[in-house]
mmCIF file of C-alpha atoms in Angstrom:
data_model
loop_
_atom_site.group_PDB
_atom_site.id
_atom_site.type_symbol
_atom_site.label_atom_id
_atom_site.label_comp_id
_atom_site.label_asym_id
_atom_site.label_seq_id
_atom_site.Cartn_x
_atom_site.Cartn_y
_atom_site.Cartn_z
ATOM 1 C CA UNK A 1 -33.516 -10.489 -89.599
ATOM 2 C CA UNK A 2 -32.770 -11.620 -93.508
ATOM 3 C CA UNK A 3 -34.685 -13.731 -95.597
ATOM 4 C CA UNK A 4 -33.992 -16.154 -98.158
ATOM 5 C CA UNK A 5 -33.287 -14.719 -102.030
ATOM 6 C CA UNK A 6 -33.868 -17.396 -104.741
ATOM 7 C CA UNK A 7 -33.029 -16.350 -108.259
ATOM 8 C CA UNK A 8 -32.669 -18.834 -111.633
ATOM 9 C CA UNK A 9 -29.426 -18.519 -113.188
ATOM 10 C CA UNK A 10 -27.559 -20.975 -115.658
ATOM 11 C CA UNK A 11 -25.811 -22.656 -113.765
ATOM 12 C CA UNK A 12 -28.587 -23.767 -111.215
ATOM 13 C CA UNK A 13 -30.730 -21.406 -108.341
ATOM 14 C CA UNK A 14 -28.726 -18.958 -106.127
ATOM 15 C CA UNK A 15 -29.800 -18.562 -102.597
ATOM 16 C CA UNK A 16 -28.586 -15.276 -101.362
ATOM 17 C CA UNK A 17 -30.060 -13.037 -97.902
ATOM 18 C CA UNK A 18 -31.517 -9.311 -98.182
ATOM 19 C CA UNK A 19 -31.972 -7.571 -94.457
ATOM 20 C CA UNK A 20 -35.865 -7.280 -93.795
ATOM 21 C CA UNK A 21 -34.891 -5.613 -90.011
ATOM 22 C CA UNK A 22 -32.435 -3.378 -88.941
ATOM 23 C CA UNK A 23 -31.510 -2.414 -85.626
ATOM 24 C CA UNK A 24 -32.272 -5.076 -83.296
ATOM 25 C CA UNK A 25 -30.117 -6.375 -80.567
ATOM 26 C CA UNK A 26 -30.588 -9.969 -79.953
ATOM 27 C CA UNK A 27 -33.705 -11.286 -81.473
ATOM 28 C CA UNK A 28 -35.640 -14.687 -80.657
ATOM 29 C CA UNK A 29 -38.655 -14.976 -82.237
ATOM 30 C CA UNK A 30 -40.502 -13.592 -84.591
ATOM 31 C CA UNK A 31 -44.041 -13.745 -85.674
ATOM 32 C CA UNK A 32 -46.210 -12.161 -88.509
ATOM 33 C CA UNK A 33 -49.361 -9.656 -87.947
ATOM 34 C CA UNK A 34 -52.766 -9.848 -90.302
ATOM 35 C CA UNK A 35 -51.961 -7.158 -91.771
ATOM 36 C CA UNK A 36 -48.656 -8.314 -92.832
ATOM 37 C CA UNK A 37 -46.307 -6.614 -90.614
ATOM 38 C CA UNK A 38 -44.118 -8.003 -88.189
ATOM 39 C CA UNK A 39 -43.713 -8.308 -84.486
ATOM 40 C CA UNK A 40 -40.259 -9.310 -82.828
ATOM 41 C CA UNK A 41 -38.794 -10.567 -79.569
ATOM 42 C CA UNK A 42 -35.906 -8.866 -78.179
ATOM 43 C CA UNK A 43 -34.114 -11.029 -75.569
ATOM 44 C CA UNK A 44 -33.921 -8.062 -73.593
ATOM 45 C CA UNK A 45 -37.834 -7.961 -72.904
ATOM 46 C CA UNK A 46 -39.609 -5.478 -75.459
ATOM 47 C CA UNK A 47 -41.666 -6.580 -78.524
ATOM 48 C CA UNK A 48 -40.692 -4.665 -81.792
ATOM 49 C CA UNK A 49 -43.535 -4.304 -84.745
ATOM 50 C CA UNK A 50 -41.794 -4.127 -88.135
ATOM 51 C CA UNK A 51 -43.532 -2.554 -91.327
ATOM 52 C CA UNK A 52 -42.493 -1.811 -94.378
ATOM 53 C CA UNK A 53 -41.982 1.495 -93.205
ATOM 54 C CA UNK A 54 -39.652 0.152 -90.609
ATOM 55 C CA UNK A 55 -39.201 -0.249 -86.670
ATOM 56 C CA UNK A 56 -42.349 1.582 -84.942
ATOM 57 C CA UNK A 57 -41.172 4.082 -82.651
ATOM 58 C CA UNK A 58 -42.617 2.135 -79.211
ATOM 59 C CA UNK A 59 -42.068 -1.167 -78.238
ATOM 60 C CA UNK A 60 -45.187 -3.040 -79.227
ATOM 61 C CA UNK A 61 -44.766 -4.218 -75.558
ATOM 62 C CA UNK A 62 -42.056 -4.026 -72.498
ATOM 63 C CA UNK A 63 -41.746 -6.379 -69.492
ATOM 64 C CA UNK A 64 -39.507 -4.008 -67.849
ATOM 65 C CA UNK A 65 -39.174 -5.642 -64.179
ATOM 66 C CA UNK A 66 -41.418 -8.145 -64.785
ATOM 67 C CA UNK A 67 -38.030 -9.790 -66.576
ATOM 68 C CA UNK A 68 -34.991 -11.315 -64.242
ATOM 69 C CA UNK A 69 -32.443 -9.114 -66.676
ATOM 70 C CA UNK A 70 -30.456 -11.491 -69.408
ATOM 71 C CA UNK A 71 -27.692 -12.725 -67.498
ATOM 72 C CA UNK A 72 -26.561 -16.185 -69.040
ATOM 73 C CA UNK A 73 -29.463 -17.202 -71.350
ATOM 74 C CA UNK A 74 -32.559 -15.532 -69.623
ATOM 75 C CA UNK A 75 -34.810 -12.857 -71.259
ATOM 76 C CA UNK A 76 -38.005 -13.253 -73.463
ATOM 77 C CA UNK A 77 -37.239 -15.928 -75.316
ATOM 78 C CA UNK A 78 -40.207 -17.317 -76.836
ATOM 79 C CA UNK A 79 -43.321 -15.680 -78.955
ATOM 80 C CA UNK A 80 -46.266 -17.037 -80.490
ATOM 81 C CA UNK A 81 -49.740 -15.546 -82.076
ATOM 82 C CA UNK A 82 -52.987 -18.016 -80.961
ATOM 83 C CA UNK A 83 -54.148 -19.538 -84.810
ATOM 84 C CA UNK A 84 -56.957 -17.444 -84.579
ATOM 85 C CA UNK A 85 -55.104 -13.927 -83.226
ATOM 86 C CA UNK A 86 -56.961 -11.905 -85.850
ATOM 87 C CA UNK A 87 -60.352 -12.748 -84.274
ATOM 88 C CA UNK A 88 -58.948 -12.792 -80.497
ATOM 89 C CA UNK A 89 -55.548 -10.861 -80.545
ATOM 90 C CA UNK A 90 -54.055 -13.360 -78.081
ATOM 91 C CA UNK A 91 -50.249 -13.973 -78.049
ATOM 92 C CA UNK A 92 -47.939 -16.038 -75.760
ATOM 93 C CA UNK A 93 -44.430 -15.247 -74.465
ATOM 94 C CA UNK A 94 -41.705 -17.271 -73.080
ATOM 95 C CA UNK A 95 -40.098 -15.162 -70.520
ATOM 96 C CA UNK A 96 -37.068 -15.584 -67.601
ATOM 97 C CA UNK A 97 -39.286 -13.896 -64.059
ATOM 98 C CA UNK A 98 -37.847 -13.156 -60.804
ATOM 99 C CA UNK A 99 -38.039 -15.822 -58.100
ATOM 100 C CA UNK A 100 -38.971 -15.481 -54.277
ATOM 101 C CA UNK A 101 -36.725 -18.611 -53.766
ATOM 102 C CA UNK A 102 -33.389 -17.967 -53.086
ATOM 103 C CA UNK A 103 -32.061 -21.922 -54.296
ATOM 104 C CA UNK A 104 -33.343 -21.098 -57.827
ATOM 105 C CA UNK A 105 -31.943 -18.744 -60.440
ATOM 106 C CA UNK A 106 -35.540 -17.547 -61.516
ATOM 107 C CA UNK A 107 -38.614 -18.623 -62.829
ATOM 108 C CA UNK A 108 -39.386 -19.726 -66.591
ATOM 109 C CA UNK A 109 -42.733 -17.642 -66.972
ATOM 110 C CA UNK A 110 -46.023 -18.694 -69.850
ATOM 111 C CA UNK A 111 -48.175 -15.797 -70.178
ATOM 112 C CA UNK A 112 -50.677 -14.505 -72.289
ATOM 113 C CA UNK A 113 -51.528 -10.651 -73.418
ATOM 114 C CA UNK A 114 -53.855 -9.642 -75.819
ATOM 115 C CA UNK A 115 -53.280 -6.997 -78.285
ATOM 116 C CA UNK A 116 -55.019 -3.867 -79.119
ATOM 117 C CA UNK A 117 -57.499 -3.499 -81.949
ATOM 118 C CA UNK A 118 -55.215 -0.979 -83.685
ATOM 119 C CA UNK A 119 -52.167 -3.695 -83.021
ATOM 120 C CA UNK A 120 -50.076 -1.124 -82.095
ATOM 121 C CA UNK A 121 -49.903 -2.880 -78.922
ATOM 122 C CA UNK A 122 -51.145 -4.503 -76.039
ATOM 123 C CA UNK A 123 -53.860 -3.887 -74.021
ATOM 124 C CA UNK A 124 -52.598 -2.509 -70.789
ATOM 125 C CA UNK A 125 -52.955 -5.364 -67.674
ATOM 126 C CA UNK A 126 -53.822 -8.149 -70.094
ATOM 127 C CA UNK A 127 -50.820 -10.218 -68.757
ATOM 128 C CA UNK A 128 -51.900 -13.736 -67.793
ATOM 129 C CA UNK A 129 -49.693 -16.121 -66.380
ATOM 130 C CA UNK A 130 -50.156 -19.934 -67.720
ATOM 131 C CA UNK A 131 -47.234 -21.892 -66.402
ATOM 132 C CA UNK A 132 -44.519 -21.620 -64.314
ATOM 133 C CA UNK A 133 -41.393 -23.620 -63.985
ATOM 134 C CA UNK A 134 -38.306 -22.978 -61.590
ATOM 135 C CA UNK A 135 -35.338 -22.589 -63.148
ATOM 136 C CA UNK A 136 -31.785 -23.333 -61.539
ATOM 137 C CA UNK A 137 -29.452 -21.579 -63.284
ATOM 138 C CA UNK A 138 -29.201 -18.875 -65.834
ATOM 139 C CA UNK A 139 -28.298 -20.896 -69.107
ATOM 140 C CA UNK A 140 -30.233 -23.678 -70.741
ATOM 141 C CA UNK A 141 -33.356 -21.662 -70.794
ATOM 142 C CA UNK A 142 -35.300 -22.528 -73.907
ATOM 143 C CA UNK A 143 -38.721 -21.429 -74.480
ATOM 144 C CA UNK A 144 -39.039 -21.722 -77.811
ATOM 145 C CA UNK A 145 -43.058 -21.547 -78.476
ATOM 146 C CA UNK A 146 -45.168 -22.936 -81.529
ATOM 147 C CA UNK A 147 -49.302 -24.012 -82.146
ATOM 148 C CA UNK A 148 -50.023 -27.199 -83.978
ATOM 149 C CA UNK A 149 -52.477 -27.791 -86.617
ATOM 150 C CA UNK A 150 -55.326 -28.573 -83.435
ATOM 151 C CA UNK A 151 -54.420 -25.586 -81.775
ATOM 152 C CA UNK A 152 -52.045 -26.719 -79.243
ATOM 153 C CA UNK A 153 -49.163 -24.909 -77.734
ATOM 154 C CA UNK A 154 -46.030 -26.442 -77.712
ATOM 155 C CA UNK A 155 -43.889 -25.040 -75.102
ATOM 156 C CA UNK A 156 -40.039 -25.999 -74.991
ATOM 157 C CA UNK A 157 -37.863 -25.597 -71.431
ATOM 158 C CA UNK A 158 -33.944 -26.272 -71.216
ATOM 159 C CA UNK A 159 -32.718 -28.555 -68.330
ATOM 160 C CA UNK A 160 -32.087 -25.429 -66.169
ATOM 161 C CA UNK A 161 -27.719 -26.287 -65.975
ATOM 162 C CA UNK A 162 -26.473 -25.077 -63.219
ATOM 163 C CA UNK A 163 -23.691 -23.018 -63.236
ATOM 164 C CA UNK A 164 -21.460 -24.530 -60.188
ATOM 165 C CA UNK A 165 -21.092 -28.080 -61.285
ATOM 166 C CA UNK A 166 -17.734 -27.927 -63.056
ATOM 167 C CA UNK A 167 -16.076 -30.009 -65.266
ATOM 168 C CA UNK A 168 -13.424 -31.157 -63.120
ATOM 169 C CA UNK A 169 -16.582 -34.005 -61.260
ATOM 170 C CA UNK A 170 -16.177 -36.548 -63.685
ATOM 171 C CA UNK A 171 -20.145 -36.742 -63.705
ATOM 172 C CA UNK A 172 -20.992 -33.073 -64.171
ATOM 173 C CA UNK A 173 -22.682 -34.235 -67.468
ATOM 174 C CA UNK A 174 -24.819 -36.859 -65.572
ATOM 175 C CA UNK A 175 -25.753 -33.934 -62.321
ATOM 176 C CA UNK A 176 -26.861 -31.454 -65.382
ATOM 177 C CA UNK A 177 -28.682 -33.170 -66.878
ATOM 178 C CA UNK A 178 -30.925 -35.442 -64.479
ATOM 179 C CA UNK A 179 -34.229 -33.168 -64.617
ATOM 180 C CA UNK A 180 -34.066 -33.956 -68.412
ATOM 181 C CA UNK A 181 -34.760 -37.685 -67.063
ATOM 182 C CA UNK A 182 -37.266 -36.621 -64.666
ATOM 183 C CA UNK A 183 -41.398 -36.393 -65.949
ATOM 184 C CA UNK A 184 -42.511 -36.621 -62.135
ATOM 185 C CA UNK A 185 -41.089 -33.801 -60.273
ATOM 186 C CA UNK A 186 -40.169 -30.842 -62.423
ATOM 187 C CA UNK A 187 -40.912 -29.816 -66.165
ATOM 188 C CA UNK A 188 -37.474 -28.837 -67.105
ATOM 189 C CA UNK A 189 -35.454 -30.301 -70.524
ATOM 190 C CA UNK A 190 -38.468 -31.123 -72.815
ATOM 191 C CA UNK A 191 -41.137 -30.187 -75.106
ATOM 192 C CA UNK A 192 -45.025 -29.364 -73.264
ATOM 193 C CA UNK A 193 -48.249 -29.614 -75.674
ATOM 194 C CA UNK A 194 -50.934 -27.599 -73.310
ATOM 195 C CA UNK A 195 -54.819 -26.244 -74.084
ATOM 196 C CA UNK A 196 -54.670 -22.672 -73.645
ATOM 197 C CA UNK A 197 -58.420 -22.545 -75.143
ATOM 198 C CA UNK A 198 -59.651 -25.159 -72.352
ATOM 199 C CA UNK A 199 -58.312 -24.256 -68.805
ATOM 200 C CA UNK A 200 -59.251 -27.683 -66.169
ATOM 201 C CA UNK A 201 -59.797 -27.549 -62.565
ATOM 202 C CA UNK A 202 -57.329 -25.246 -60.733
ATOM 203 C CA UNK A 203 -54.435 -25.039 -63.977
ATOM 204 C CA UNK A 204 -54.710 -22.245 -66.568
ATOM 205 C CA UNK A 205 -54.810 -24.748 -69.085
ATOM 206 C CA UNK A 206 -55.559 -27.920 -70.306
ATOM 207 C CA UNK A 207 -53.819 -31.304 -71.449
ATOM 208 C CA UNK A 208 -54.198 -32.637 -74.881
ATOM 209 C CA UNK A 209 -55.616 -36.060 -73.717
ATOM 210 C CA UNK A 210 -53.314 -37.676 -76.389
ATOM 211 C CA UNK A 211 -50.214 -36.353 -74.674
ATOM 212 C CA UNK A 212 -48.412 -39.380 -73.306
ATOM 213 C CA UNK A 213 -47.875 -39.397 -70.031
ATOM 214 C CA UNK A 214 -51.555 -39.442 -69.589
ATOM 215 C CA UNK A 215 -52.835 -42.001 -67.215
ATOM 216 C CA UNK A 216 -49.337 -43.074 -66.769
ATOM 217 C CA UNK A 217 -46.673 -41.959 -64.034
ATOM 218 C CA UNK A 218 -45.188 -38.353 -64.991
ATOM 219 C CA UNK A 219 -46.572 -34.936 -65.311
ATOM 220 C CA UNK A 220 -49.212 -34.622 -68.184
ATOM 221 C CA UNK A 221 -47.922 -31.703 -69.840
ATOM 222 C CA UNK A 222 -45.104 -33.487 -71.651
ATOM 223 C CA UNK A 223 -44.881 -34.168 -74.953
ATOM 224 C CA UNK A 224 -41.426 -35.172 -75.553
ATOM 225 C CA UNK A 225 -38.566 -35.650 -73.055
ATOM 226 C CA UNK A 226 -34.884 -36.234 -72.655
ATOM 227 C CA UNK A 227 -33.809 -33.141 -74.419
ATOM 228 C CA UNK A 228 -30.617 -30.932 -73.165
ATOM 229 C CA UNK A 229 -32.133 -27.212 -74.630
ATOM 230 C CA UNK A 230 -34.842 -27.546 -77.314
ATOM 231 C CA UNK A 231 -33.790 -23.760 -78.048
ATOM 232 C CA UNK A 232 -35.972 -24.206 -81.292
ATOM 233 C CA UNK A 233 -38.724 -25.757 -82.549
ATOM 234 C CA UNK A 234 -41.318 -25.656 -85.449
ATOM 235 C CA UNK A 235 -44.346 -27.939 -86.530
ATOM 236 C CA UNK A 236 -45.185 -29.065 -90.259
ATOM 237 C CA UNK A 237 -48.081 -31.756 -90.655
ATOM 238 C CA UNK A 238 -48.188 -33.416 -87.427
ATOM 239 C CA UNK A 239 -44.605 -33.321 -87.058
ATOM 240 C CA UNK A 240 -42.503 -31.114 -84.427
ATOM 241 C CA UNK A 241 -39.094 -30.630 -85.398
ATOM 242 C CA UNK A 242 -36.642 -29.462 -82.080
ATOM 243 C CA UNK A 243 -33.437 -27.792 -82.227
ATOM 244 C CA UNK A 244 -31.399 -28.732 -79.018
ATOM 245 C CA UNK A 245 -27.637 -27.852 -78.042
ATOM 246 C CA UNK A 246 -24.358 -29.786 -78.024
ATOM 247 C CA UNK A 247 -21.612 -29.189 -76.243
ATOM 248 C CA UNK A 248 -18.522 -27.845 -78.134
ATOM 249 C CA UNK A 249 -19.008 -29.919 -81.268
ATOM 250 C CA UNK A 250 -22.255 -30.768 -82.428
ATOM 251 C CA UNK A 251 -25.412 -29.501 -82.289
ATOM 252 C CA UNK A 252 -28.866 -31.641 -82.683
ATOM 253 C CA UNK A 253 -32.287 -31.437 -84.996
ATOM 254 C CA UNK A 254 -34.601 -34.338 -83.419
ATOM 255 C CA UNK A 255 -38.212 -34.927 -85.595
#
């Protein structure tokens, strides 16, 4: 991980980047401790805490089999602290779990854990699991996670693209990319906005009731729709800004 460098010079402000981490492997999210240290996601499955002294020793936390390995674009692929973590030392992941069906790839996995007091790490069987959402295939497996201003979870999930539709079927494109279109049967290629402070009747969770599919055909947990894999996403003042793929070319930012 870097960070932006601005310094004043003559001729205008110079951005440059100074390393903050070292020795990571793939990183995916990271998020930011009371006491100013640092906890990030490995796409591998472990949480790293960062300090100023560098890496701690442990993982902060390790999913071990609980993950269905990295193959494609699986692993733990989305973090986020509750707003009020330093009072209730809940955080979220995004994570690729193994399925019992044999027609889907694995299972796109919300959970919650809550940390220790010492935040060294988490307490041991806290794991709570929120949401689930079969995936088809191994790539196209956002999970990007971010609260609002209210306290909402946003929660973002690829279309699942299979692997076996090749390009050679002139409508691969349209095949791959159908659950997108789909807010009745699956919750696959969009953005959820979810409760995780106000769980109703047999769901771990609640909906926002300004979400809006609700009282209207389509599952209730959508926020936004349509979208190929909303690998990243980040909210500012009532606005969610989503970083989805391309293919070959271009890449999208959607507000």
């Amino acid at each position: 991980f870097s960070r932006a460098v601005a310094s004043q010079q003559d001729a205008g402000v110079t951005v440059g980047l100074e390393t903050v981490v070292e020795g990571l492997g793939f990183p995916t999210q990271m998020a930011f401790l009371p006491d100013g240290s640092r906890l990030v996601a490995e796409r591998r499955g472990e949480v790293h805490r960062h300090t100023d002294d560098g890496l701690a020793g442990e993982p902060f936390l390790a999913l071990g089999d609980r993950l269905d390995g990295t193959e494609g674009e699986k692993g733990l692929v989305g973090m986020a602290l509750h707003p009020e973590f330093e009072r209730n030392r809940r955080l979220f992941l995004r994570y690729s779990a193994p399925s019992t069906d044999d027609d889907q790839s694995h299972v796109a996995a919300l959970s919650e854990f809550r940390a220790r007091e010492d935040m060294t790490g988490v307490v041991a069987g806290s794991e709570r699991r929120l949401l689930e959402a079969p995936q088809p295939g191994p790539v196209h497996n956002a999970g990007a996670l971010a609260f609002d201003e209210n306290g909402h979870l946003y929660v973002a999930l690829g279309d699942g693209q299979r692997t076996d539709i090749g390009e050679e079927n002139g409508l691969w494109w349209y095949q791959q990319g159908g659950a997108a279109q789909d807010v009745q049967s699956n919750l696959r290629g969009g953005i959820l906005r979810i409760d995780v402070d106000d769980a109703e009747g047999d769901r771990a969770y609640g909906i926002p009731s300004e979400n809006p599919l609700v009282g209207r055909d389509g599952r209730d947990e959508f926020y936004a729709w349509g979208l190929r894999n909303p690998y990243r996403i980040s909210t500012d003042e009532g606005r969610l800004f989503i970083g989805d793929v391309g293919e070959h070319i271009r890449e999208s930012v959607y507000l």
